[in-house]
CSV table of C-alpha atoms in Angstrom, one decimal:
chain,number,residue,atom,x,y,z
A,1,MET,CA,247.9,299.9,102.8
A,2,ALA,CA,250.7,300.5,100.3
A,3,GLU,CA,250.5,296.9,99.1
A,4,PHE,CA,246.7,297.3,98.6
A,5,SER,CA,247.3,300.4,96.5
A,6,GLN,CA,249.9,298.7,94.4
A,7,LYS,CA,247.6,295.8,93.6
A,8,ARG,CA,244.7,298.1,92.9
A,9,GLY,CA,246.9,300.1,90.5
A,10,LYS,CA,248.0,296.9,88.8
A,11,ARG,CA,244.4,295.8,88.3
A,12,HIS,CA,243.6,299.2,86.8
A,13,ASP,CA,246.6,298.8,84.4
A,14,ASP,CA,245.4,295.4,83.5
A,15,ALA,CA,241.9,296.6,82.8
A,16,VAL,CA,243.3,299.4,80.5
A,17,LEU,CA,245.5,296.9,78.7
A,18,GLY,CA,242.7,294.4,78.4
A,19,SER,CA,240.4,297.1,76.9
A,20,ALA,CA,243.0,298.0,74.4
A,21,VAL,CA,243.5,294.3,73.4
A,22,ASP,CA,239.7,293.8,73.0
A,23,PHE,CA,239.5,296.9,70.8
A,24,LEU,CA,242.4,295.7,68.7
A,25,LEU,CA,240.8,292.2,68.3
A,26,VAL,CA,237.4,293.6,67.3
A,27,ASN,CA,239.0,295.7,64.6
A,28,ALA,CA,241.2,292.8,63.5
A,29,ARG,CA,238.1,290.7,62.9
A,30,LEU,CA,236.7,293.4,60.8
A,31,VAL,CA,239.8,293.8,58.7
A,32,LEU,CA,241.4,290.3,58.7
A,33,GLY,CA,238.6,288.0,59.2
A,34,VAL,CA,237.8,285.5,62.0
A,35,GLY,CA,240.7,283.1,61.3
A,36,ALA,CA,243.4,285.7,61.2
A,37,ALA,CA,242.0,287.6,64.1
A,38,ALA,CA,242.2,284.4,66.2
A,39,VAL,CA,245.8,284.0,65.4
A,40,LEU,CA,246.5,287.7,66.2
A,41,GLY,CA,244.5,287.3,69.5
A,42,ILE,CA,246.6,284.3,70.6
A,43,ALA,CA,249.8,286.2,69.7
A,44,THR,CA,248.7,289.3,71.6
A,45,LEU,CA,247.8,287.2,74.6
A,46,ALA,CA,251.2,285.5,74.6
A,47,VAL,CA,253.0,288.8,74.4
A,48,LYS,CA,250.8,290.3,77.2
A,49,ARG,CA,251.7,287.4,79.4
A,50,LEU,CA,255.4,287.8,78.7
A,51,ILE,CA,255.2,291.5,79.5
A,52,ASP,CA,253.3,290.9,82.7
A,53,LYS,CA,255.9,288.4,83.9
A,54,ALA,CA,258.8,290.7,83.0
A,55,THR,CA,257.3,293.9,84.6
A,56,SER,CA,255.3,292.7,87.6
A,57,PRO,CA,257.1,292.3,91.0
A,58,ARG,CA,257.8,288.7,91.9
A,59,ASP,CA,256.1,287.5,95.1
A,60,GLU,CA,257.5,284.8,97.3
A,61,GLU,CA,255.7,282.0,95.4
A,62,ASP,CA,257.2,283.1,92.1
A,63,GLU,CA,260.6,283.2,93.6
A,64,ALA,CA,260.1,279.7,95.0
A,65,LYS,CA,259.1,278.4,91.6
A,66,GLY,CA,262.2,279.9,89.9
A,67,ASP,CA,262.9,280.8,86.3
A,68,THR,CA,262.1,277.3,85.0
A,69,THR,CA,258.3,277.9,85.3
A,70,CYS,CA,258.5,281.2,83.5
A,71,LEU,CA,260.4,279.7,80.6
A,72,GLU,CA,258.0,276.8,80.4
A,73,ASP,CA,254.9,279.1,80.4
A,74,GLY,CA,256.6,281.2,77.7
A,75,TRP,CA,257.2,278.2,75.4
A,76,LYS,CA,253.6,277.0,76.0
A,77,ASP,CA,252.3,280.4,74.8
A,78,LEU,CA,254.5,280.1,71.7
A,79,SER,CA,253.3,276.5,71.1
A,80,LEU,CA,249.8,277.9,70.8
A,81,LEU,CA,251.0,279.8,67.7
A,82,ARG,CA,252.8,276.8,66.3
A,83,ASP,CA,249.8,274.4,66.8
A,84,THR,CA,247.1,276.8,65.7
A,85,PRO,CA,246.0,275.8,62.2
A,86,HIS,CA,246.5,278.6,59.7
A,87,PRO,CA,243.8,279.3,57.2
A,88,GLN,CA,244.6,277.8,53.8
A,89,PRO,CA,245.2,280.4,51.1
A,90,ARG,CA,242.8,280.5,48.2
A,91,PRO,CA,244.3,278.9,45.1
A,92,PRO,CA,244.8,281.2,42.2
A,93,PRO,CA,242.1,280.8,39.5
A,94,ALA,CA,244.7,280.3,36.8
A,95,ALA,CA,246.0,277.1,38.3
A,96,LEU,CA,242.5,275.4,38.5
A,97,SER,CA,240.7,273.5,35.9
A,98,GLN,CA,237.3,274.5,37.3
A,99,PRO,CA,236.1,277.8,38.9
A,100,VAL,CA,236.1,278.0,42.7
A,101,PRO,CA,232.9,279.5,44.2
A,102,SER,CA,233.4,282.5,46.4
A,103,PRO,CA,233.1,281.8,50.2
A,104,ALA,CA,229.9,283.0,51.9
A,105,PRO,CA,230.3,286.1,54.1
A,106,SER,CA,230.9,285.3,57.8
A,107,LEU,CA,228.0,285.8,60.2
A,108,ASP,CA,230.3,287.3,62.7
A,109,VAL,CA,231.3,290.2,60.5
A,110,PRO,CA,228.7,293.0,60.3
A,111,GLU,CA,228.0,294.5,56.9
A,112,GLY,CA,228.0,298.2,56.4
A,113,PRO,CA,225.4,300.0,54.5
A,114,GLY,CA,227.6,300.2,51.4
A,115,ASP,CA,228.6,296.5,51.4
A,116,THR,CA,227.5,294.6,48.3
A,117,GLY,CA,229.8,291.5,48.3
A,118,PRO,CA,231.7,289.2,50.6
A,119,TRP,CA,234.7,290.3,52.5
A,120,THR,CA,238.1,289.6,51.0
A,121,LEU,CA,241.6,289.7,52.4
A,122,PRO,CA,243.7,292.6,51.2
A,123,GLN,CA,246.5,291.6,48.8
A,124,HIS,CA,250.0,292.5,49.9
A,125,GLY,CA,253.4,291.7,48.3
A,126,SER,CA,254.0,289.6,45.2
A,127,PRO,CA,251.4,286.9,44.2
A,128,ALA,CA,252.1,283.3,45.1
A,129,PRO,CA,253.7,281.2,42.4
A,130,LEU,CA,251.4,279.0,40.3
A,131,CYS,CA,251.4,275.3,41.0
A,132,LEU,CA,251.7,273.9,37.4
A,133,THR,CA,250.4,270.6,36.3
A,134,PHE,CA,252.8,267.9,35.1
A,135,GLN,CA,251.6,268.6,31.5
A,136,GLU,CA,252.6,272.2,31.9
A,137,LYS,CA,256.0,271.3,33.4
A,138,LEU,CA,256.6,268.9,30.6
A,139,LEU,CA,255.9,271.5,28.0
A,140,ALA,CA,258.2,274.0,29.8
A,141,PHE,CA,261.0,271.4,29.9
A,142,GLU,CA,260.5,270.8,26.1
A,143,ARG,CA,260.7,274.5,25.5
A,144,ASP,CA,263.8,275.1,27.5
A,145,HIS,CA,265.9,271.9,27.2
A,146,VAL,CA,264.7,269.9,24.2
A,147,GLY,CA,266.0,270.5,20.6
A,148,ILE,CA,268.3,273.3,19.5
A,149,PRO,CA,267.5,276.8,18.2
A,150,ALA,CA,266.5,277.0,14.6
A,151,VAL,CA,269.5,279.2,13.8
A,152,ASN,CA,271.9,276.7,15.3
A,153,GLU,CA,270.1,273.9,13.5
A,154,MET,CA,270.6,275.6,10.1
A,155,VAL,CA,274.3,276.3,10.8
A,156,ALA,CA,274.9,272.8,12.0
A,157,GLN,CA,273.3,271.3,8.8
A,158,GLN,CA,275.3,273.5,6.5
A,159,LEU,CA,278.6,272.7,8.4
A,160,THR,CA,277.8,269.0,8.1
A,161,ARG,CA,277.2,269.3,4.3
A,162,ASP,CA,280.4,271.3,3.8
A,163,ILE,CA,282.5,268.8,5.8
A,164,SER,CA,281.0,265.9,3.9
A,165,VAL,CA,282.1,267.5,0.6
A,166,LYS,CA,285.6,268.0,1.9
A,167,LEU,CA,285.7,264.4,3.2
A,168,GLN,CA,284.4,263.1,0.0
A,169,ALA,CA,287.2,264.7,-1.9
A,170,PHE,CA,289.8,263.4,0.5
A,171,LEU,CA,288.6,259.8,0.2
A,172,ARG,CA,288.7,260.0,-3.6
A,173,ASN,CA,292.2,261.3,-3.5
A,174,LYS,CA,293.5,259.1,-0.8
A,175,PHE,CA,291.8,255.9,-1.8
A,176,PRO,CA,291.1,256.1,-5.5
A,177,GLU,CA,290.9,252.3,-5.8
A,178,LEU,CA,288.0,252.1,-3.2
A,179,PRO,CA,284.7,253.0,-4.8
A,180,PHE,CA,282.8,255.0,-2.2
A,181,ARG,CA,279.4,256.4,-3.1
A,182,THR,CA,278.4,260.0,-2.4
A,183,LEU,CA,278.5,260.7,1.4
A,184,GLU,CA,275.0,261.3,2.9
A,185,PRO,CA,274.5,263.6,5.8
A,186,GLY,CA,271.4,262.7,7.8
A,187,GLY,CA,270.0,261.7,11.2
A,188,PRO,CA,267.8,263.4,13.7
A,189,LEU,CA,269.2,266.9,13.0
A,190,PHE,CA,267.9,266.6,9.4
A,191,ASP,CA,264.6,264.8,10.2
A,192,GLY,CA,263.3,267.1,13.0
A,193,LEU,CA,264.0,264.5,15.7
A,194,GLN,CA,267.0,266.1,17.4
A,195,GLY,CA,266.3,265.8,21.2
A,196,HIS,CA,269.4,267.5,22.4
A,197,ALA,CA,272.4,269.4,21.1
A,198,ALA,CA,275.0,266.7,22.0
A,199,GLU,CA,273.4,264.0,19.8
A,200,PRO,CA,275.8,263.2,16.9
A,201,VAL,CA,274.9,264.0,13.3
A,202,ARG,CA,275.1,260.9,11.0
A,203,LEU,CA,277.4,261.0,8.0
A,204,LEU,CA,277.0,257.8,6.0
A,205,VAL,CA,280.0,256.7,3.9
A,206,PRO,CA,278.3,254.1,1.5
A,207,LEU,CA,280.4,251.4,-0.1
A,208,ARG,CA,279.7,250.5,-3.7
A,209,LEU,CA,279.9,246.6,-3.9
A,210,GLU,CA,280.0,244.7,-7.1
A,211,LEU,CA,276.7,243.0,-8.0
A,212,GLY,CA,277.0,239.2,-7.8
A,213,LEU,CA,280.2,239.1,-5.8
A,214,TRP,CA,278.7,239.7,-2.3
A,215,GLY,CA,275.9,238.1,-0.3
A,216,LEU,CA,274.4,238.6,3.1
A,217,VAL,CA,274.2,236.0,5.9
A,218,PRO,CA,272.0,236.7,9.0
A,219,GLY,CA,274.1,237.1,12.1
A,220,ALA,CA,271.9,234.5,13.9
A,221,ASP,CA,273.2,231.9,11.4
A,222,THR,CA,276.9,232.7,12.1
A,223,VAL,CA,279.1,231.6,15.0
A,224,ALA,CA,278.3,234.9,16.7
A,225,ARG,CA,274.6,234.0,17.0
A,226,ASP,CA,273.8,237.8,17.0
A,227,ALA,CA,270.4,238.6,15.4
A,228,ARG,CA,271.4,242.3,15.3
A,229,CYS,CA,274.1,241.8,12.7
A,230,TRP,CA,274.7,240.5,9.2
A,231,ALA,CA,277.8,239.0,7.6
A,232,VAL,CA,278.8,240.2,4.2
A,233,ARG,CA,280.2,237.0,2.4
A,234,ARG,CA,282.4,237.0,-0.7
A,235,THR,CA,280.8,234.9,-3.4
A,236,GLN,CA,281.7,233.7,-7.0
A,237,LEU,CA,285.3,232.9,-6.0
A,238,GLU,CA,285.5,230.2,-8.6
A,239,PHE,CA,284.9,232.8,-11.4
A,240,CYS,CA,286.2,236.0,-9.8
A,241,PRO,CA,289.0,235.0,-7.4
A,242,ARG,CA,290.2,237.1,-4.5
A,243,GLY,CA,291.7,240.3,-5.7
A,244,SER,CA,289.1,240.8,-8.4
A,245,SER,CA,287.3,243.3,-6.1
A,246,PRO,CA,289.0,246.3,-4.4
A,247,TRP,CA,287.2,245.3,-1.2
A,248,ASP,CA,288.9,241.9,-1.1
A,249,ARG,CA,291.7,243.5,1.0
A,250,PHE,CA,289.3,243.7,3.9
A,251,LEU,CA,288.3,240.0,3.8
A,252,VAL,CA,288.5,238.0,7.0
A,253,GLY,CA,287.8,234.3,6.4
A,254,GLY,CA,285.8,235.0,3.3
A,255,TYR,CA,283.7,237.8,4.8
A,256,LEU,CA,284.1,241.6,4.5
A,257,GLY,CA,285.5,242.6,7.9
A,258,ALA,CA,283.9,245.8,9.3
A,259,GLN,CA,286.7,246.3,11.8
A,260,LEU,CA,289.4,246.4,9.2
A,261,LEU,CA,287.6,249.1,7.3
A,262,LEU,CA,287.0,251.1,10.5
A,263,GLU,CA,290.7,250.9,11.4
A,264,LEU,CA,291.7,252.2,7.9
A,265,LEU,CA,289.3,255.2,8.1
A,266,ARG,CA,290.3,255.9,11.7
A,267,LYS,CA,293.9,256.3,10.8
A,268,ALA,CA,293.1,258.3,7.8
A,269,LEU,CA,290.9,260.8,9.7
A,270,ALA,CA,293.4,261.1,12.6
A,271,VAL,CA,296.6,261.4,10.6
A,272,SER,CA,296.1,262.1,6.9
A,273,VAL,CA,293.3,264.7,6.8
A,274,ASN,CA,294.5,268.3,7.1
A,275,TRP,CA,291.7,269.3,9.5
A,276,PRO,CA,293.2,272.7,10.4
A,277,ALA,CA,293.2,273.8,6.8
A,278,ILE,CA,289.6,272.5,6.3
A,279,GLY,CA,288.4,274.3,9.5
A,280,SER,CA,290.1,277.5,8.4
A,281,LEU,CA,288.4,277.3,5.1
A,282,LEU,CA,285.0,276.7,6.6
A,283,GLY,CA,285.4,279.1,9.5
A,284,CYS,CA,285.3,276.5,12.2
A,285,VAL,CA,287.5,274.1,14.2
A,286,VAL,CA,287.4,270.4,13.2
A,287,ARG,CA,289.2,267.6,15.0
A,288,PRO,CA,288.8,263.9,15.2
A,289,SER,CA,287.9,262.3,18.5
A,290,VAL,CA,290.7,260.1,19.8
A,291,THR,CA,288.8,258.8,22.9
A,292,SER,CA,285.9,257.1,21.1
A,293,GLU,CA,285.9,253.8,19.3
A,294,GLU,CA,283.4,255.3,16.8
A,295,LEU,CA,284.6,257.6,14.0
A,296,LEU,CA,283.6,261.0,15.5
A,297,LEU,CA,284.5,264.5,14.3
A,298,GLU,CA,284.2,267.3,16.8
A,299,VAL,CA,283.2,270.7,15.3
A,300,GLN,CA,283.1,274.1,17.0
A,301,GLN,CA,282.0,277.4,15.5
A,302,ASP,CA,281.2,280.6,17.5
A,303,GLY,CA,279.9,278.7,20.5
A,304,LEU,CA,278.2,276.0,18.5
A,305,GLU,CA,279.4,272.5,19.3
A,306,LEU,CA,278.7,269.7,16.9
A,307,THR,CA,279.6,266.0,16.7
A,308,ILE,CA,279.6,264.2,13.4
A,309,ALA,CA,279.6,260.4,13.4
A,310,VAL,CA,281.2,259.0,10.3
A,311,LEU,CA,279.5,255.6,9.5
A,312,PRO,CA,280.8,253.3,6.7
A,313,ALA,CA,277.6,251.7,5.3
A,314,ILE,CA,276.4,249.0,3.0
A,315,ALA,CA,273.0,249.3,1.4
A,316,GLY,CA,271.2,246.0,1.2
A,317,ALA,CA,270.5,246.4,-2.5
A,318,ASP,CA,274.2,246.1,-3.2
A,319,ALA,CA,274.3,242.7,-1.7
A,320,GLY,CA,270.9,241.5,-2.9
A,321,ALA,CA,269.0,242.1,0.4
A,322,GLY,CA,266.5,244.7,-0.4
A,323,ASP,CA,266.2,247.8,1.9
A,324,LEU,CA,268.6,246.7,4.6
A,325,LEU,CA,271.2,249.2,5.8
A,326,LEU,CA,274.3,247.9,7.5
A,327,LEU,CA,276.9,249.9,9.4
A,328,ALA,CA,280.5,249.2,10.3
A,329,TRP,CA,280.2,249.6,14.1
A,330,PRO,CA,282.7,248.8,16.9
A,331,LEU,CA,281.3,245.5,18.2
A,332,GLU,CA,283.0,243.0,20.5
A,333,GLY,CA,283.7,239.3,20.6
A,334,LEU,CA,282.8,237.0,17.7
A,335,ALA,CA,280.6,239.8,16.2
A,336,SER,CA,283.5,242.2,15.8
A,337,ASN,CA,283.7,241.8,12.0
A,338,LEU,CA,280.0,241.6,11.4
A,339,TRP,CA,277.9,244.6,10.2
A,340,LEU,CA,275.2,246.1,12.4
A,341,GLN,CA,271.8,246.4,11.0
A,342,ASP,CA,270.6,250.0,11.2
A,343,PHE,CA,266.9,250.7,11.8
A,344,TYR,CA,267.0,254.5,12.1
A,345,GLN,CA,265.6,255.4,8.6
A,346,ALA,CA,262.8,252.9,8.9
A,347,GLU,CA,262.0,254.1,12.5
A,348,ALA,CA,261.9,257.8,11.4
A,349,ALA,CA,259.7,257.1,8.4
A,350,ARG,CA,257.3,255.1,10.4
A,351,LEU,CA,257.0,257.7,13.1
A,352,GLN,CA,256.4,260.4,10.5
A,353,THR,CA,253.7,258.3,8.8
A,354,LEU,CA,251.9,257.7,12.1
A,355,ASP,CA,251.9,261.3,13.1
A,356,ASP,CA,250.7,262.4,9.7
A,357,GLN,CA,247.7,260.1,10.0
A,358,ASP,CA,246.3,261.7,13.2
A,359,SER,CA,248.4,264.9,13.8
A,360,GLY,CA,250.0,263.1,16.7
A,361,THR,CA,252.9,263.9,19.0
A,362,ARG,CA,254.9,260.6,18.8
A,363,GLN,CA,258.0,262.5,17.5
A,364,ARG,CA,257.7,265.1,20.2
A,365,LEU,CA,257.5,262.3,22.8
A,366,LEU,CA,260.7,260.8,21.4
A,367,ARG,CA,262.5,264.1,21.5
A,368,LEU,CA,261.5,264.5,25.1
A,369,LEU,CA,262.7,261.1,26.1
A,370,CYS,CA,266.0,261.5,24.3
A,371,GLY,CA,266.5,264.9,25.9
A,372,ILE,CA,265.9,263.6,29.4
A,373,CYS,CA,268.0,260.4,29.1
A,374,CYS,CA,270.9,262.2,27.5
A,375,HIS,CA,271.5,264.6,30.5
A,376,HIS,CA,270.5,262.1,33.3
A,377,PRO,CA,273.6,260.4,34.8
A,378,ALA,CA,271.8,257.0,35.3
A,379,LEU,CA,269.8,256.9,32.0
A,380,GLY,CA,272.6,257.6,29.6
A,381,ARG,CA,272.7,253.9,28.6
A,382,LEU,CA,269.2,254.2,27.1
A,383,GLY,CA,270.0,255.2,23.6
A,384,ARG,CA,267.8,256.5,20.8
A,385,GLY,CA,267.2,253.0,19.6
A,386,HIS,CA,265.7,251.8,22.9
A,387,LEU,CA,263.5,254.9,23.2
A,388,THR,CA,262.3,254.8,19.6
A,389,GLN,CA,261.1,251.3,19.9
A,390,VAL,CA,259.1,252.1,23.0
A,391,VAL,CA,257.4,255.1,21.2
A,392,LEU,CA,256.8,252.9,18.2
A,393,HIS,CA,255.2,250.2,20.3
A,394,LEU,CA,252.9,252.7,21.9
A,395,GLY,CA,252.3,254.7,18.7
A,396,GLU,CA,251.0,251.7,16.8
A,397,GLU,CA,248.1,251.5,19.4
A,398,GLU,CA,245.0,253.5,19.0
A,399,GLY,CA,244.7,256.3,21.4
A,400,ASP,CA,244.8,260.1,21.9
A,401,TRP,CA,248.1,261.4,20.6
A,402,SER,CA,247.2,265.1,20.7
A,403,GLU,CA,249.3,267.7,22.5
A,404,ALA,CA,246.8,267.6,25.5
A,405,ALA,CA,247.6,264.0,26.0
A,406,LEU,CA,251.4,264.3,25.8
A,407,GLY,CA,251.9,264.1,29.6
A,408,SER,CA,249.8,260.9,29.8
A,409,ARG,CA,251.7,259.4,26.9
A,410,PHE,CA,255.0,260.3,28.6
A,411,LEU,CA,254.0,258.4,31.8
A,412,GLN,CA,252.8,255.5,29.7
A,413,ALA,CA,256.2,255.3,28.0
A,414,LEU,CA,257.9,255.2,31.4
A,415,GLU,CA,255.6,252.3,32.3
A,416,GLU,CA,256.5,250.5,29.1
A,417,LEU,CA,260.2,250.9,29.7
A,418,ILE,CA,259.9,249.7,33.3
A,419,SER,CA,258.0,246.6,32.1
A,420,ALA,CA,260.7,245.9,29.5
A,421,LEU,CA,263.5,246.3,32.1
A,422,GLU,CA,261.7,243.9,34.5
A,423,GLN,CA,261.8,241.2,31.8
A,424,ALA,CA,265.3,242.4,30.5
A,425,ARG,CA,263.7,242.2,27.0
A,426,LEU,CA,262.8,245.0,24.5
A,427,LEU,CA,262.0,243.5,21.1
A,428,CYS,CA,262.8,245.4,18.0
A,429,HIS,CA,259.7,246.6,16.1
A,430,PHE,CA,261.1,245.6,12.7
A,431,ASN,CA,262.9,242.4,13.8
A,432,PRO,CA,261.4,240.6,16.8
A,433,ARG,CA,264.4,238.4,17.0
A,434,VAL,CA,266.5,241.4,18.2
A,435,ASN,CA,266.5,242.1,22.0
A,436,LEU,CA,267.7,245.7,22.3
A,437,LEU,CA,268.4,245.2,26.0
A,438,GLY,CA,270.7,242.3,25.4
A,439,ASP,CA,273.9,244.4,25.6
A,440,LEU,CA,273.1,245.9,29.0
A,441,ARG,CA,274.5,244.3,32.2
A,442,GLU,CA,272.2,243.3,35.0
A,443,GLU,CA,273.5,246.1,37.2
A,444,GLU,CA,272.8,248.7,34.5
A,445,ILE,CA,269.2,247.3,34.1
A,446,ASP,CA,268.6,247.5,37.9
A,447,SER,CA,270.0,251.1,38.0
A,448,ILE,CA,267.9,252.3,35.1
A,449,GLY,CA,264.8,250.5,36.4
A,450,TYR,CA,265.1,252.1,39.8
A,451,VAL,CA,265.4,255.6,38.4
A,452,LEU,CA,262.5,255.2,36.1
A,453,TYR,CA,260.3,253.7,38.8
A,454,SER,CA,261.2,256.6,41.1
A,455,GLY,CA,260.4,259.0,38.2
A,456,LEU,CA,257.0,257.4,37.7
A,457,GLN,CA,256.2,258.3,41.3
A,458,ALA,CA,257.6,261.9,41.0
A,459,PRO,CA,257.9,262.7,37.3
A,460,GLU,CA,258.9,266.3,37.9
A,461,GLN,CA,262.2,265.1,39.5
A,462,LEU,CA,262.9,262.9,36.5
A,463,LEU,CA,262.6,265.9,34.2
A,464,TRP,CA,265.1,268.1,36.1
A,465,GLY,CA,267.3,265.3,37.5
A,466,GLY,CA,270.0,265.7,34.9
A,467,TYR,CA,270.1,269.5,35.3
A,468,GLY,CA,270.6,269.7,39.1
A,469,GLN,CA,267.1,270.9,39.6
A,470,HIS,CA,264.1,269.0,41.0
A,471,GLN,CA,261.4,271.6,40.8
A,472,LEU,CA,259.9,273.9,38.2
A,473,CYS,CA,257.8,275.7,40.8
A,474,CYS,CA,256.0,274.9,44.0
A,475,GLN,CA,254.9,271.4,44.4
């Protein structure tokens, strides 16, 4: 009799609990909707089973089964929650290109007399982050990491001009016999093409060569067989023997040696120039770089860091070769005393012309590519020359170069680079005999190609790969 009363009381408690659960679920459907109410019902049922097993007396069968069955049933109940599909959240209207129609009201939810629209879930907490398109992420990267602030740009330009004036005075005093022309500050910082703050400013140191005493020989016609370079040959030796020109002291086998001039200027910049005094006068710190083969000056002022590349140069007109610009550059092997042909000025002028014709974004694309490659550990070997040639190749083609197409043009540039790396050949726009990838090793080409191919599959990771971040927001 006592056992019957106990079971009867248990059934009564179960009925009361069941009624409470049903009441809760009906109201949950009204408030939360059908999908959320289903999840809540499963969770309530699972909790109810766990409570029953914990509070009800165990009969002989339960004791025979042991604790393993109870644990198994409990994990089965929890698995219902894990396996039940959750309703997908409605995407925010701002992240969509087209409006999303409102869902029709559920037939299971009765409408009250004052209802005039579909039921909606209440908003709780902060809104979900927007899932930006790649175009939006690219523009955000450009805003945050490409270029330098306008104030810093003006300060850097003025510092470069001031340092060039001081260096000009030093060269005239130190080497009065060497006729240098006026030093010319320039480069991406002055042309609106600066992709990142670490890119050096160019400071050309032009040589004034005597007309008729010097001629140019293409590097492909020399023993170096290097189409990137030119040899500056001394001529008219029968009428003007060696020693007639102040530049004859740098002759190597009858040619003006670029390396000899570089060594002279390197020693002068490192030893002879009183940089502490110049820096104190200009309100900054200036010191020559001792770790680079190039002639670099490192400048610091109030948190601004600037690198100036001092480039001895020969204008082609001085040697009877038109608009050529040759630089004394640290080359290796047989080409060490040749002069490297510089295409920067021609590239910048051509990009400006193309953008002026259709209000395009070719220069912006170049700044983006330079900013990404500079900070990426595997893409640092891709210099401005490589990236400019890719943009020029694409920019000469007809197409949409508006800001709205910047993301598409960026991905197209990646494809162009990958194609060039596969062939290990990137021809110069102004001299098709020059392969700009010729100085890269096979391992470097493979490494760069792999990173670019991976970036083509997930371009967001390529944007933030050099900054230790791989996402701008939710994917």
